[in-house]
Short mmCIF file of C-alpha atoms in Angstrom, two decimals:
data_model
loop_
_atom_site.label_atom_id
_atom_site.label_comp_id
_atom_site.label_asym_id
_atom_site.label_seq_id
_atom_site.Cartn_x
_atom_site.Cartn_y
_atom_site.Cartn_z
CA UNK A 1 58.17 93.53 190.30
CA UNK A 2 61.45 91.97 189.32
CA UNK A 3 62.36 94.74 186.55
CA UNK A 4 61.97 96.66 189.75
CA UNK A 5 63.92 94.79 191.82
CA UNK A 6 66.43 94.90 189.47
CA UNK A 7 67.14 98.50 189.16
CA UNK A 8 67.42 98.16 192.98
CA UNK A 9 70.62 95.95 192.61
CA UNK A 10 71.69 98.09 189.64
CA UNK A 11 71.06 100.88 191.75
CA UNK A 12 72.95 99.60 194.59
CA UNK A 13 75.61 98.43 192.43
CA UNK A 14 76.49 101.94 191.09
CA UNK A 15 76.11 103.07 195.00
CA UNK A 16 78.59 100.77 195.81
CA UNK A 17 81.37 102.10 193.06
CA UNK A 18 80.56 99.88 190.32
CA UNK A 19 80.62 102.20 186.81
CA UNK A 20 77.21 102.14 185.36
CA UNK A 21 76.90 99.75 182.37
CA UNK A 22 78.90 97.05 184.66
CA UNK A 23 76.39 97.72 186.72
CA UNK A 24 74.07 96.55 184.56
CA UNK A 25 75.68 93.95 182.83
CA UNK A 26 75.82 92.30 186.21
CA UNK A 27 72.30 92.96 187.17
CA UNK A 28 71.07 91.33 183.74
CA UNK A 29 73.13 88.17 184.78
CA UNK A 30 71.79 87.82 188.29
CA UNK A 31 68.58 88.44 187.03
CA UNK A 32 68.81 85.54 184.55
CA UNK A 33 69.43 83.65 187.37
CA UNK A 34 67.01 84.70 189.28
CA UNK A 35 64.46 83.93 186.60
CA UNK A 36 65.66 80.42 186.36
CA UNK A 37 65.43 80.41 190.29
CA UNK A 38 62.18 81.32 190.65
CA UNK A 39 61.53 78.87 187.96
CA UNK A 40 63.09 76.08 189.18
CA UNK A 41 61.90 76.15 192.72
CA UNK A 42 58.52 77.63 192.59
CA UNK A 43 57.05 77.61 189.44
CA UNK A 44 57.73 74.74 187.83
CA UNK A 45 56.61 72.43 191.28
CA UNK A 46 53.26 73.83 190.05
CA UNK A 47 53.30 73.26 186.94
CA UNK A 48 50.62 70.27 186.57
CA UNK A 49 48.42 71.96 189.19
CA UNK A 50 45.58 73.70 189.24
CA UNK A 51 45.53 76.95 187.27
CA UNK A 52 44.42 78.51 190.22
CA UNK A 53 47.69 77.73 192.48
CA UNK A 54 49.69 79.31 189.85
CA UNK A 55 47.56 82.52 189.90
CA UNK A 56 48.01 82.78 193.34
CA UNK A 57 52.23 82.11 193.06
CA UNK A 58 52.42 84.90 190.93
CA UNK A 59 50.46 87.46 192.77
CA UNK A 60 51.96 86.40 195.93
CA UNK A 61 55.67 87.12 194.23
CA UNK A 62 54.53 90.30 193.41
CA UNK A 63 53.44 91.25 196.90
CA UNK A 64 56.76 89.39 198.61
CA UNK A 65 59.17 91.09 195.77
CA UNK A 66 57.59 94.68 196.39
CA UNK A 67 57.66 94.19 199.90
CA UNK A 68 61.09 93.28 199.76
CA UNK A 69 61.80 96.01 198.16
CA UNK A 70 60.34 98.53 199.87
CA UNK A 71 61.96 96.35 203.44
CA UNK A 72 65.33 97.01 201.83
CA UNK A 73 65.52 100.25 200.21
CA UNK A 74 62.50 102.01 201.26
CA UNK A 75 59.15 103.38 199.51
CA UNK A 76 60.49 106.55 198.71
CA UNK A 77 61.23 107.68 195.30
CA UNK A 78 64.68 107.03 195.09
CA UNK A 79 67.36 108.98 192.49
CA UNK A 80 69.06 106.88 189.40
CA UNK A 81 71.95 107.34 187.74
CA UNK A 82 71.57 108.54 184.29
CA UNK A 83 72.91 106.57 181.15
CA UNK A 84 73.06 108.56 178.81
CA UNK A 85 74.14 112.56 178.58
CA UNK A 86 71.30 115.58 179.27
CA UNK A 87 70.35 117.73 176.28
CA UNK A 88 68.91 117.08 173.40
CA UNK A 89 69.44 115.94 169.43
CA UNK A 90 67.59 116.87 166.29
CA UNK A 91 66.33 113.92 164.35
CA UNK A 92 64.11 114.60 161.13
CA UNK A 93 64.02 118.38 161.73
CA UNK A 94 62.47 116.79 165.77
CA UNK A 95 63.95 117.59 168.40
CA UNK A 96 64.43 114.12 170.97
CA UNK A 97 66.06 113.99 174.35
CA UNK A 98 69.53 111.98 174.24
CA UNK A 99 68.40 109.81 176.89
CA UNK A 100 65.03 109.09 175.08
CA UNK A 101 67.14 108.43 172.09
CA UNK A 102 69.80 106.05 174.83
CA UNK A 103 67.02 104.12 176.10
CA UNK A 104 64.99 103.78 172.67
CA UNK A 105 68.45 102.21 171.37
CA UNK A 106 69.20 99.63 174.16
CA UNK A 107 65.44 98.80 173.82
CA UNK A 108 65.41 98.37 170.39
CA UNK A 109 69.27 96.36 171.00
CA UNK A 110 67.40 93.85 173.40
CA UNK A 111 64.85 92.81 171.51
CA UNK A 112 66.95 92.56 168.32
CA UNK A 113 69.38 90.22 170.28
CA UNK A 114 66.11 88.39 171.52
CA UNK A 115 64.86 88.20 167.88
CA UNK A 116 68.11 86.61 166.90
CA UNK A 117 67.74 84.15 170.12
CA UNK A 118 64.92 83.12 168.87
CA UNK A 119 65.76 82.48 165.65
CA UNK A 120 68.23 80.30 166.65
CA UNK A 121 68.50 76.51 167.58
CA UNK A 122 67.80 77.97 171.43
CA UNK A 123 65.02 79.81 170.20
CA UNK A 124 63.79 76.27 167.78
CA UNK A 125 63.50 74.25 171.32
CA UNK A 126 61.85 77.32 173.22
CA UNK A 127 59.11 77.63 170.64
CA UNK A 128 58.86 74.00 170.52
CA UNK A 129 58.48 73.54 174.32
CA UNK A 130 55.62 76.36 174.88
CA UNK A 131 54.01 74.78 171.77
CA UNK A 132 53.30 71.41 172.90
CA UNK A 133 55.60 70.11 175.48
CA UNK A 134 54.43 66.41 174.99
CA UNK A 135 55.92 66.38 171.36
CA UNK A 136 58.50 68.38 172.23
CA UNK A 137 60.02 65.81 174.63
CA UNK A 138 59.40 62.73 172.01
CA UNK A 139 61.55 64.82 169.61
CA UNK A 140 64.30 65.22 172.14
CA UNK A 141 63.82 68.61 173.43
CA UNK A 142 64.42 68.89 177.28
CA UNK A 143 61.46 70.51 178.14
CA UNK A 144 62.23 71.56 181.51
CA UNK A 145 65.63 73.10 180.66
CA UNK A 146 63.95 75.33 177.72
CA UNK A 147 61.46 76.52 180.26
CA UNK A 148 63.39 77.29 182.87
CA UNK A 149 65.80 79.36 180.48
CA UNK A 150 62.70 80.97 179.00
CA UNK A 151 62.06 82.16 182.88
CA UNK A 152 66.12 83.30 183.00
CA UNK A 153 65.54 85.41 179.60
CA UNK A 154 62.68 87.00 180.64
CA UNK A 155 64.14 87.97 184.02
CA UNK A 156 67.07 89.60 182.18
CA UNK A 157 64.94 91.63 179.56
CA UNK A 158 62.94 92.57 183.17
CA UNK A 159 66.42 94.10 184.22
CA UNK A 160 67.10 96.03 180.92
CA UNK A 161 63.31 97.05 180.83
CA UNK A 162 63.90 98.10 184.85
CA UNK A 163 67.49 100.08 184.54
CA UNK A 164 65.91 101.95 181.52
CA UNK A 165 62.33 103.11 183.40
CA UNK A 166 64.10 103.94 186.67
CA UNK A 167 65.54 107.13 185.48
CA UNK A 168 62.33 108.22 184.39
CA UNK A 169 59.61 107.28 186.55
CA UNK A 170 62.06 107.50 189.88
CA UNK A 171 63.10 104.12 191.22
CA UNK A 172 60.33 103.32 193.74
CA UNK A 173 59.07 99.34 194.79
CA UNK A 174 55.94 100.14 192.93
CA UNK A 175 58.18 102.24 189.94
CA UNK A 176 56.09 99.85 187.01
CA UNK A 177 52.56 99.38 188.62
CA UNK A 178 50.18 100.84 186.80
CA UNK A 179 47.38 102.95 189.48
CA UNK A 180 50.02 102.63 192.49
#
């Protein structure tokens, strides 16, 4: 729901005259933030709780996030702007689309960047703190602060993961629901 959202603002954002990979750059930013948000103020109040509480936070965010979405923009299929140029390249004596190759290679970028994250000192205390957070804070580690920025890292792989499905499965609230 908010790799969906996010193409929404990315969408918007190119509606509104922004150039396409500003576009996204932005909407990966807001939707670190918005990870850490969500975190912050609704998540991590339930931390300790039951499991159950939890269970129902997240399926309620997906319900309130699709039905903001579809409140703002609409359940139609919507268009998206392309990335990358129509036609096609031959790899390997195969012949690929150039925006299956585009989106393969900022795929492939994003987790590379998020392999190299977590290999370093950042990526140390966020291992550490989904490990076991008790030990983790007698060693130092801020336990909170790792897991909220785990939250704002997985919100902005959510936007690249969004920006690159919406031009192929049409950019609709329920765009990465599997059934719907």
């Amino acid at each position: 729901a908010f790799a969906t959202l996010s193409a929404f603002v990315c969408s918007s954002l190119v509606l509104h005259g922004w150039s396409f990979w500003p576009a996204v750059g932005a909407t990966v930013i807001l939707s670190f933030a918005g990870g850490a948000a969500v975190h912050a103020v609704l998540v991590r109040p339930l931390q300790d709780g039951p499991l159950l509480a939890a269970t129902l936070l997240t399926a309620g965010l997906l319900l309130v996030v699709d039905g903001l979405d579809a409140w703002i923009w609409g359940s139609s299929p919507r268009p998206f702007p392309q990335p990358f140029a129509a036609g096609s390249v031959s790899i390997v004596g195969v012949t690929v689309g150039r925006r299956d190759v585009g989106a393969l290679l900022v795929g492939v970028g994003a987790a590379l960047l998020l392999g190299v994250v977590l290999r370093s000192r950042i990526g140390l205390g966020l291992r550490a703190a989904a490990a076991n957070p008790v030990a983790a804070r007698y060693a130092g580690i801020h336990v909170v602060r790792f897991t909220t920025t785990a939250w704002g890292i997985a919100g902005a792989l959510g936007a690249v993961a969004g920006t690159l499905a919406a031009p192929l499965f049409g950019l609709r609230p329920s765009m990465l629901q599997l059934g719907l």
